């Protein structure tokens, strides 16, 4: 009987210890978080690091997009996609944006290897020159201070562009 009581005490003590250690663990703080904010009436997507530094990534100007998608909706949608991407890619402060064509529509993607679109950030209205339209749009909304370089590559007789993005570096 005494050994049964000791076993119960041991089990309860072990459970109490495990519960307290699990509840004491916190979710790791993301290295970079993205938010949609308002900057003088213009929705902007910003990145924030653990030291509290912020950098604007996109300025969502209303004259850039078509009527049924507002800059505010795009800002929120892209912000959510960037946060999801950051969670899956270990919060990298470096990534590549690619103006491209998805199902015949001008699109802007995050690409890791330059050969495929890993995340479609947004899609634009149909256009006769979808990649050029996506390129011009991205160039007009992107904060040029964070774009380290624009690479121009010809592949399959088609121009491809890549914007290398570097957040929170002193090299800029």
Backbone as a chain_set.jsonl record, in Angstrom:
{"seq": "XXXXXXXXXXXXXXXXXXXXXXXXXXXXXXXXXXXXXXXXXXXXXXXXXXXXXXXXXXXXXXXXXXXXXXXXXXXXXXXXXXXXXXXXXXXXXXXXXXXXXXXXXXXXXXXXXXXXXXXXXXXXXXXXXXXXXXXXXXXXXXXXXXXXXXXXXXXXXXXXXXXXXXXXXXXX", "coords": {"N": [[0.817, -1.183, 0.0], [1.943, 1.194, 0.807], [3.925, 1.5, -1.156], [2.325, 1.887, -3.375], [1.233, 4.389, -2.824], [3.56, 5.918, -2.875], [4.26, 5.626, -5.556], [2.086, 6.922, -6.771], [2.482, 9.517, -5.775], [4.96, 10.066, -6.939], [4.264, 9.955, -9.677], [2.357, 12.043, -9.808], [3.989, 14.192, -9.034], [5.856, 14.189, -11.121], [4.148, 14.721, -13.303], [3.252, 17.288, -12.544], [5.664, 18.694, -12.657], [6.274, 18.421, -15.419], [4.077, 19.733, -16.577], [4.412, 22.336, -15.559], [6.887, 22.998, -16.687], [6.339, 22.886, -19.42], [4.326, 24.821, -19.666], [5.803, 26.999, -18.977], [7.4, 27.447, -21.12], [7.934, 29.626, -23.777], [6.619, 30.833, -26.871], [8.898, 31.172, -29.521], [10.152, 34.407, -30.235], [9.457, 36.064, -33.231], [12.016, 36.914, -35.599], [11.698, 38.821, -37.541], [8.893, 40.773, -38.21], [6.018, 41.576, -40.114], [3.97, 44.346, -40.932], [0.95, 46.093, -41.785], [0.597, 49.411, -42.307], [-0.392, 52.897, -41.96], [0.789, 55.567, -43.762], [0.822, 58.788, -43.933], [-1.701, 58.712, -45.211], [-1.279, 56.747, -47.082], [-1.294, 53.297, -47.535], [1.201, 51.181, -46.206], [3.55, 48.508, -46.308], [5.445, 47.312, -43.74], [8.513, 46.197, -42.233], [9.616, 44.85, -39.148], [12.196, 44.48, -36.823], [13.662, 42.55, -34.076], [14.933, 44.408, -32.488], [13.391, 46.596, -32.658], [13.658, 48.219, -34.85], [12.377, 49.593, -37.876], [11.461, 49.133, -41.302], [10.223, 50.332, -44.322], [8.665, 48.459, -46.852], [6.847, 48.233, -49.058], [5.038, 50.791, -50.757], [1.782, 51.332, -51.081], [0.341, 52.656, -53.517], [-2.579, 54.174, -54.724], [-3.122, 54.594, -57.468], [-1.876, 52.617, -58.847], [-3.066, 50.13, -59.015], [-5.859, 48.022, -60.022], [-9.428, 48.718, -60.015], [-11.147, 47.035, -58.297], [-9.618, 45.987, -56.242], [-8.416, 47.262, -53.38], [-5.728, 49.428, -52.3], [-5.366, 49.154, -49.538], [-6.425, 46.569, -48.978], [-4.653, 45.005, -50.476], [-2.287, 45.605, -49.133], [-2.747, 44.44, -46.587], [-3.119, 41.748, -47.346], [-0.657, 41.046, -48.616], [1.073, 41.544, -46.5], [0.303, 39.539, -44.678], [1.061, 37.276, -46.177], [3.835, 37.68, -46.335], [4.529, 37.45, -43.613], [3.848, 34.748, -43.177], [5.652, 33.558, -44.955], [8.085, 34.373, -43.793], [7.968, 32.979, -41.378], [8.235, 30.357, -42.294], [10.703, 30.393, -43.499], [12.72, 30.735, -41.672], [12.761, 33.404, -40.808], [14.227, 35.094, -42.563], [16.104, 37.941, -43.466], [16.743, 38.479, -45.958], [15.609, 38.246, -49.222], [14.18, 37.418, -52.447], [12.411, 39.166, -54.884], [10.295, 38.626, -57.624], [9.095, 39.85, -60.622], [6.625, 38.442, -62.572], [4.779, 36.102, -64.625], [1.754, 34.602, -64.005], [-0.463, 32.197, -64.815], [-1.076, 33.661, -67.093], [-1.355, 36.205, -66.08], [-0.048, 39.328, -64.837], [2.202, 39.14, -62.166], [3.65, 39.246, -58.854], [6.179, 37.627, -57.184], [7.714, 35.813, -54.44], [10.793, 34.354, -54.723], [13.003, 31.659, -54.282], [14.962, 30.325, -55.661], [14.978, 31.354, -58.195], [13.811, 30.005, -60.278], [11.257, 29.18, -59.853], [8.085, 30.293, -58.662], [7.734, 30.828, -55.353], [6.012, 32.0, -53.478], [3.131, 33.694, -54.314], [2.781, 37.027, -54.165], [1.087, 39.12, -55.043], [-1.338, 39.663, -57.66], [-1.952, 41.175, -60.798], [-4.209, 43.04, -62.985], [-5.172, 41.677, -66.21], [-2.855, 42.02, -68.952], [-1.189, 43.026, -71.955], [1.544, 42.753, -71.923], [2.55, 41.039, -69.578], [4.776, 40.496, -67.801], [6.354, 42.787, -67.998], [4.5, 44.651, -67.057], [4.175, 43.75, -64.395], [6.799, 44.149, -63.524], [7.109, 46.98, -63.798], [5.145, 47.822, -61.998], [6.035, 46.696, -59.551], [8.487, 48.017, -59.316], [7.559, 50.615, -58.959], [6.25, 50.589, -56.474], [7.972, 49.55, -54.593], [10.205, 50.118, -51.91], [13.037, 51.678, -52.649], [15.341, 51.822, -51.157], [15.783, 49.407, -49.881], [16.185, 47.56, -51.812], [18.747, 45.886, -53.017], [19.796, 45.157, -55.485], [18.913, 44.923, -58.947], [18.454, 42.297, -60.944], [18.832, 41.299, -64.261], [17.915, 38.884, -66.411], [18.106, 36.841, -69.283], [16.051, 34.306, -70.326], [14.986, 31.563, -72.119], [14.393, 33.182, -74.375], [13.172, 35.34, -73.143], [12.917, 38.163, -71.066], [13.807, 38.263, -67.663], [13.407, 39.489, -64.395], [14.863, 40.208, -61.236], [14.552, 41.257, -57.948], [16.684, 41.832, -55.439], [16.26, 41.747, -52.057], [17.173, 43.288, -49.074], [16.892, 43.492, -45.721], [17.373, 45.615, -42.914], [20.198, 46.036, -42.955], [23.473, 47.404, -42.774], [24.675, 48.05, -45.05], [23.38, 49.49, -46.935]], "CA": [[0.0, 0.0, 0.0], [2.84, 2.336, 0.886], [4.574, 1.662, -2.454], [1.321, 2.438, -4.291], [1.173, 5.818, -2.514], [4.795, 6.523, -3.371], [4.164, 5.664, -7.023], [1.139, 7.989, -7.106], [3.148, 10.794, -5.494], [5.98, 10.234, -7.971], [3.584, 10.268, -10.943], [1.794, 13.392, -9.699], [5.106, 15.148, -9.029], [6.385, 14.227, -12.485], [3.169, 15.445, -14.126], [3.292, 18.701, -12.163], [6.903, 19.246, -13.207], [6.143, 18.515, -16.872], [3.108, 20.781, -16.903], [4.998, 23.65, -15.282], [7.96, 23.301, -17.64], [5.735, 23.141, -20.727], [3.636, 26.104, -19.637], [6.811, 28.037, -18.847], [8.052, 27.675, -22.403], [7.244, 30.616, -24.593], [6.816, 30.724, -28.306], [10.014, 32.034, -29.892], [9.799, 35.68, -30.847], [9.936, 36.139, -34.612], [13.102, 37.861, -35.83], [11.133, 39.891, -38.358], [7.447, 40.733, -38.397], [5.543, 42.519, -41.121], [2.693, 44.966, -40.604], [0.377, 47.047, -42.734], [0.395, 50.658, -41.574], [-0.81, 54.042, -42.753], [1.823, 56.593, -43.779], [0.28, 59.978, -44.582], [-2.82, 58.33, -46.068], [-0.891, 55.67, -48.003], [-0.97, 52.044, -46.856], [2.572, 50.716, -46.419], [3.959, 47.274, -45.65], [6.717, 47.543, -43.065], [9.153, 45.099, -41.505], [10.137, 45.267, -37.846], [13.065, 43.447, -36.248], [13.556, 42.394, -32.621], [15.452, 45.611, -31.831], [12.417, 47.666, -32.83], [13.891, 48.978, -36.082], [11.386, 49.331, -38.92], [11.768, 49.548, -42.672], [9.103, 50.209, -45.244], [8.953, 47.625, -48.018], [5.979, 48.646, -50.166], [4.13, 51.927, -50.679], [0.639, 50.895, -51.889], [-0.259, 53.842, -54.12], [-3.87, 53.768, -55.288], [-3.184, 54.667, -58.93], [-1.093, 51.52, -59.409], [-3.833, 48.887, -59.09], [-7.176, 48.136, -60.619], [-10.473, 49.243, -59.142], [-11.811, 46.204, -57.298], [-8.71, 45.665, -55.138], [-7.924, 48.52, -52.817], [-4.369, 49.354, -51.761], [-5.438, 48.664, -48.155], [-6.592, 45.11, -49.019], [-3.378, 44.447, -50.937], [-1.324, 45.764, -48.041], [-3.016, 43.403, -45.579], [-2.905, 40.423, -47.947], [0.78, 40.841, -48.81], [1.666, 41.487, -45.163], [0.053, 38.189, -44.157], [1.896, 36.33, -46.934], [5.227, 37.878, -45.917], [4.681, 36.847, -42.279], [3.851, 33.291, -43.353], [6.925, 33.207, -45.593], [9.151, 34.559, -42.796], [7.881, 31.861, -40.428], [8.7, 29.123, -42.937], [12.079, 30.529, -43.987], [13.577, 31.134, -40.547], [12.8, 34.86, -40.665], [15.331, 35.661, -43.323], [16.025, 39.355, -43.824], [17.125, 38.534, -47.368], [14.76, 37.465, -50.11], [14.179, 37.898, -53.826], [11.104, 39.379, -55.495], [10.349, 38.435, -59.068], [7.923, 40.139, -61.437], [6.464, 37.267, -63.42], [3.456, 35.848, -65.192], [1.108, 33.417, -63.451], [-1.716, 31.919, -65.532], [-1.293, 34.753, -68.03], [-1.55, 37.48, -65.392], [1.137, 39.903, -64.207], [2.257, 38.77, -60.749], [4.911, 39.44, -58.145], [6.415, 36.449, -56.347], [8.97, 35.583, -53.742], [11.44, 33.173, -55.28], [14.241, 31.308, -53.582], [15.998, 29.837, -56.571], [14.893, 32.018, -59.477], [13.18, 29.188, -61.307], [9.834, 28.99, -59.596], [7.442, 31.222, -57.744], [7.464, 30.15, -54.085], [4.824, 32.632, -52.906], [2.581, 34.794, -55.105], [2.402, 38.112, -53.263], [-0.126, 39.715, -55.597], [-1.563, 39.514, -59.094], [-2.526, 42.381, -61.388], [-5.173, 42.853, -64.068], [-4.561, 41.206, -67.46], [-2.107, 43.013, -69.705], [-0.53, 42.418, -73.117], [2.938, 42.467, -71.548], [2.383, 40.82, -68.137], [6.001, 40.602, -67.002], [6.716, 44.202, -67.97], [3.529, 45.307, -66.163], [4.539, 43.373, -63.024], [8.076, 44.815, -63.247], [6.866, 48.415, -63.61], [4.379, 47.985, -60.762], [6.924, 46.42, -58.423], [9.466, 49.106, -59.244], [6.915, 51.846, -58.49], [5.78, 50.499, -55.084], [9.04, 49.043, -53.734], [11.131, 51.058, -51.288], [14.309, 51.462, -53.342], [16.442, 51.745, -50.191], [16.014, 48.026, -49.445], [16.474, 46.725, -52.975], [20.184, 45.988, -53.25], [20.12, 45.07, -56.907], [17.928, 44.38, -59.877], [19.145, 41.436, -61.899], [18.125, 41.129, -65.526], [18.385, 37.639, -67.018], [17.303, 36.365, -70.409], [15.863, 32.864, -70.281], [13.987, 31.142, -73.117], [14.063, 34.371, -75.166], [12.3, 36.21, -72.362], [13.609, 38.875, -69.997], [13.351, 38.033, -66.301], [13.991, 40.448, -63.463], [14.87, 39.79, -59.839], [14.891, 42.32, -57.015], [17.262, 41.293, -54.206], [15.83, 42.577, -50.935], [17.969, 43.116, -47.862], [16.331, 44.292, -44.638], [18.142, 45.887, -41.698], [21.645, 45.916, -43.114], [24.159, 48.694, -42.775], [25.343, 48.207, -46.338], [22.573, 50.292, -47.853]], "C": [[0.872, 1.263, 0.0], [3.517, 2.57, -0.459], [3.6, 2.226, -3.483], [1.196, 3.947, -4.076], [2.412, 6.541, -3.029], [4.78, 6.644, -4.894], [3.228, 6.784, -7.451], [1.767, 9.367, -6.884], [4.203, 11.083, -6.561], [5.338, 10.646, -9.299], [3.021, 11.681, -10.904], [2.888, 14.459, -9.704], [5.69, 15.312, -10.426], [5.451, 14.998, -13.403], [3.193, 16.937, -13.818], [4.533, 19.379, -12.732], [6.792, 19.443, -14.719], [5.191, 19.627, -17.274], [3.708, 22.155, -16.66], [6.104, 23.99, -16.268], [7.41, 23.575, -19.021], [5.055, 24.494, -20.733], [4.615, 27.258, -19.496], [7.531, 28.343, -20.141], [7.248, 28.695, -23.183], [7.526, 30.344, -26.058], [7.967, 31.638, -28.685], [9.528, 33.311, -30.578], [10.326, 35.707, -32.273], [11.041, 37.186, -34.745], [12.616, 39.068, -36.618], [9.629, 39.692, -38.417], [7.071, 41.827, -39.387], [4.187, 43.052, -40.696], [2.25, 45.864, -41.743], [0.035, 48.293, -41.929], [-0.052, 51.752, -42.528], [0.257, 55.116, -42.626], [1.305, 57.761, -44.602], [-0.792, 59.611, -45.606], [-2.517, 57.223, -47.054], [-0.626, 54.406, -47.191], [0.458, 51.622, -47.21], [2.768, 49.389, -45.696], [5.328, 47.533, -45.055], [7.21, 46.264, -42.396], [9.687, 45.673, -40.203], [10.985, 44.138, -37.295], [12.949, 43.448, -34.725], [14.107, 43.59, -31.852], [14.521, 46.803, -31.981], [12.637, 48.528, -34.057], [12.808, 48.613, -37.098], [11.909, 49.812, -40.264], [10.527, 49.341, -43.516], [9.543, 49.365, -46.429], [8.169, 48.118, -49.224], [5.18, 49.883, -49.793], [2.975, 51.603, -51.623], [-0.123, 52.111, -52.409], [-1.504, 53.433, -54.901], [-3.913, 53.783, -56.812], [-2.458, 53.513, -59.616], [-1.936, 50.285, -59.699], [-5.215, 49.118, -59.679], [-8.246, 48.335, -59.555], [-10.961, 48.316, -58.032], [-10.889, 45.689, -56.198], [-8.133, 46.975, -54.629], [-6.48, 48.351, -52.335], [-4.352, 48.803, -50.331], [-5.568, 47.14, -48.116], [-5.301, 44.433, -49.474], [-2.328, 44.505, -49.833], [-1.517, 44.655, -47.007], [-2.726, 42.009, -46.113], [-1.417, 40.11, -48.086], [1.495, 40.746, -47.46], [1.496, 40.099, -44.557], [0.933, 37.156, -44.864], [3.369, 36.459, -46.55], [5.48, 37.285, -44.528], [4.71, 35.33, -42.36], [5.166, 32.821, -43.962], [8.074, 33.307, -44.587], [9.149, 33.421, -41.782], [8.471, 30.587, -41.014], [10.163, 29.19, -43.353], [13.029, 31.032, -42.905], [13.797, 32.635, -40.471], [13.956, 35.518, -41.389], [15.078, 37.128, -43.647], [16.45, 39.568, -45.27], [16.155, 37.682, -48.167], [14.736, 38.12, -51.478], [12.741, 38.006, -54.315], [11.255, 39.272, -57.0], [9.036, 38.861, -59.717], [7.793, 39.018, -62.462], [5.056, 37.198, -63.985], [2.934, 34.544, -64.597], [-0.258, 33.275, -64.119], [-2.081, 33.097, -66.438], [-1.455, 36.119, -67.397], [-0.235, 37.999, -64.812], [1.098, 39.623, -62.706], [3.615, 39.135, -60.171], [5.034, 38.311, -57.135], [7.664, 36.617, -55.499], [9.532, 34.306, -54.343], [12.726, 32.905, -54.511], [15.345, 30.927, -54.549], [15.929, 30.46, -57.957], [14.218, 31.222, -60.572], [11.698, 28.975, -61.07], [9.354, 30.044, -58.609], [7.107, 30.459, -56.467], [6.21, 30.69, -53.408], [4.382, 33.745, -53.848], [2.141, 35.869, -54.116], [1.144, 38.816, -53.74], [-0.14, 39.541, -57.104], [-2.279, 40.761, -59.587], [-3.533, 42.026, -62.477], [-4.456, 42.382, -65.331], [-3.925, 42.357, -68.239], [-1.425, 42.302, -70.863], [0.921, 42.043, -72.827], [2.981, 42.229, -70.038], [3.652, 40.982, -67.307], [6.453, 42.056, -66.904], [5.789, 44.972, -67.027], [3.871, 45.007, -64.699], [5.832, 44.077, -62.606], [7.856, 46.297, -62.937], [6.113, 48.68, -62.307], [5.273, 47.78, -59.549], [7.923, 47.554, -58.234], [8.836, 50.379, -58.665], [6.476, 51.782, -57.025], [6.876, 50.098, -54.1], [9.895, 50.179, -53.186], [12.522, 50.776, -51.856], [15.501, 51.356, -52.389], [16.745, 50.311, -49.765], [16.335, 47.089, -50.594], [17.939, 46.893, -53.34], [20.534, 45.942, -54.728], [18.926, 44.554, -57.686], [18.716, 43.579, -60.895], [18.248, 41.223, -63.111], [18.721, 39.914, -66.22], [17.491, 37.299, -68.198], [17.27, 34.845, -70.358], [14.731, 32.505, -71.24], [13.47, 32.326, -73.93], [13.112, 35.32, -74.445], [13.105, 36.85, -71.239], [12.977, 38.523, -68.656], [14.11, 38.975, -65.385], [13.861, 39.912, -62.046], [15.309, 40.966, -58.985], [15.406, 41.665, -55.737], [16.953, 42.255, -53.068], [16.674, 42.249, -49.712], [17.434, 44.064, -46.792], [17.34, 44.44, -43.502], [19.63, 45.61, -41.842], [22.237, 47.314, -43.141], [24.808, 48.99, -44.11], [24.611, 49.161, -47.26], [22.901, 51.75, -47.768]], "O": [[0.593, 2.243, -0.69], [3.672, 3.719, -0.873], [4.011, 2.97, -4.374], [1.068, 4.701, -5.041], [2.318, 7.649, -3.557], [5.233, 7.645, -5.45], [3.533, 7.52, -8.389], [1.603, 10.271, -7.703], [4.322, 12.215, -7.03], [5.809, 11.569, -9.964], [3.186, 12.44, -11.859], [2.723, 15.514, -10.316], [5.983, 16.425, -10.863], [5.898, 15.831, -14.192], [3.158, 17.76, -14.733], [4.462, 20.503, -13.228], [7.164, 20.492, -15.243], [5.469, 20.38, -18.208], [3.528, 23.055, -17.481], [6.251, 25.15, -16.651], [7.953, 24.414, -19.739], [5.186, 25.246, -21.699], [4.289, 28.388, -19.861], [8.197, 29.371, -20.26], [6.02, 28.625, -23.236], [8.52, 29.719, -26.426], [8.018, 32.776, -28.22], [8.608, 33.283, -31.396], [11.496, 35.411, -32.512], [11.004, 38.222, -34.082], [13.063, 40.193, -36.393], [9.147, 38.583, -38.645], [7.729, 42.863, -39.475], [3.356, 42.315, -40.166], [3.055, 46.33, -42.549], [-0.737, 48.224, -40.972], [-0.088, 51.561, -43.744], [0.595, 55.532, -41.518], [1.345, 57.725, -45.832], [-0.798, 60.125, -46.725], [-3.405, 56.796, -47.792], [0.176, 54.431, -46.258], [0.869, 51.696, -48.368], [2.225, 49.172, -44.613], [6.259, 47.923, -45.758], [6.429, 45.379, -42.045], [10.146, 46.813, -40.148], [10.566, 42.98, -37.291], [12.219, 44.259, -34.155], [13.78, 43.768, -30.679], [14.818, 47.893, -31.492], [11.884, 49.473, -34.289], [12.376, 47.462, -37.168], [12.687, 50.762, -40.35], [9.866, 48.306, -43.434], [10.648, 49.528, -46.947], [8.74, 48.388, -50.281], [4.704, 50.015, -48.666], [3.16, 51.598, -52.84], [-1.11, 52.538, -51.812], [-1.48, 52.458, -55.652], [-4.693, 53.031, -57.396], [-2.432, 53.445, -60.845], [-1.562, 49.472, -60.544], [-5.674, 50.252, -59.815], [-8.006, 48.148, -58.362], [-11.171, 48.781, -56.912], [-11.36, 45.002, -55.292], [-7.452, 47.699, -55.356], [-6.065, 47.241, -52.002], [-3.434, 48.074, -49.955], [-4.901, 46.484, -47.316], [-4.903, 43.408, -48.92], [-1.573, 43.554, -49.634], [-0.552, 44.008, -46.601], [-2.151, 41.18, -45.408], [-0.973, 39.024, -47.713], [2.421, 39.95, -47.304], [2.438, 39.546, -43.988], [1.485, 36.264, -44.22], [4.074, 35.454, -46.452], [6.528, 36.684, -44.293], [5.514, 34.691, -41.681], [5.729, 31.811, -43.539], [8.936, 32.428, -44.535], [10.211, 32.95, -41.372], [9.134, 29.824, -40.31], [10.799, 28.153, -43.541], [14.03, 31.683, -43.205], [14.882, 33.093, -40.114], [14.593, 36.422, -40.847], [13.978, 37.508, -44.049], [16.509, 40.701, -45.747], [15.909, 36.525, -47.825], [15.213, 39.242, -51.649], [11.953, 37.07, -54.181], [12.223, 39.766, -57.577], [7.982, 38.307, -59.407], [8.762, 38.688, -63.145], [4.257, 38.123, -63.835], [3.594, 33.508, -64.677], [-1.108, 34.155, -63.99], [-3.247, 33.481, -66.535], [-1.672, 37.102, -68.105], [0.595, 37.216, -64.351], [0.077, 39.845, -62.055], [4.595, 39.309, -60.897], [4.129, 38.066, -56.338], [8.54, 37.432, -55.787], [8.832, 33.3, -54.457], [13.443, 33.833, -54.139], [16.522, 31.176, -54.289], [16.745, 30.128, -58.817], [14.067, 31.717, -61.689], [10.964, 28.625, -61.994], [10.131, 30.601, -57.833], [6.285, 29.543, -56.492], [5.434, 29.928, -52.831], [5.165, 34.644, -54.154], [1.229, 35.645, -53.319], [0.238, 39.083, -52.95], [0.889, 39.305, -57.737], [-3.11, 41.333, -58.881], [-3.686, 40.86, -62.843], [-3.269, 42.653, -65.507], [-4.386, 43.497, -68.194], [-1.116, 41.114, -70.771], [1.456, 41.112, -73.43], [3.401, 43.111, -69.289], [3.603, 41.549, -66.215], [6.885, 42.503, -65.841], [6.24, 45.844, -66.285], [3.858, 45.908, -63.861], [5.951, 44.544, -61.473], [8.357, 46.808, -61.935], [6.407, 49.644, -61.599], [5.272, 48.594, -58.626], [8.169, 47.992, -57.11], [9.504, 51.135, -57.961], [6.342, 52.827, -56.389], [6.719, 50.289, -52.894], [10.265, 51.096, -53.92], [13.111, 49.735, -51.565], [16.556, 50.853, -52.774], [17.861, 50.028, -49.328], [16.718, 45.94, -50.369], [18.333, 47.915, -53.902], [21.466, 46.614, -55.17], [18.06, 43.855, -57.162], [19.548, 44.125, -61.62], [17.046, 40.994, -62.977], [19.9, 39.914, -66.577], [16.271, 37.449, -68.129], [18.307, 34.183, -70.347], [13.646, 33.083, -71.173], [12.266, 32.462, -74.15], [12.333, 36.025, -75.086], [13.873, 36.18, -70.548], [11.753, 38.49, -68.53], [15.3, 39.225, -65.574], [12.882, 39.251, -61.702], [16.325, 41.6, -59.269], [14.642, 41.011, -55.028], [17.333, 43.425, -53.106], [16.863, 41.084, -49.362], [17.511, 45.285, -46.935], [18.066, 43.502, -43.175], [20.249, 45.02, -40.956], [21.563, 48.282, -43.492], [25.419, 50.043, -44.294], [25.169, 49.598, -48.266], [22.307, 52.56, -48.48]]}, "num_chains": 1, "name": "protein.A"}
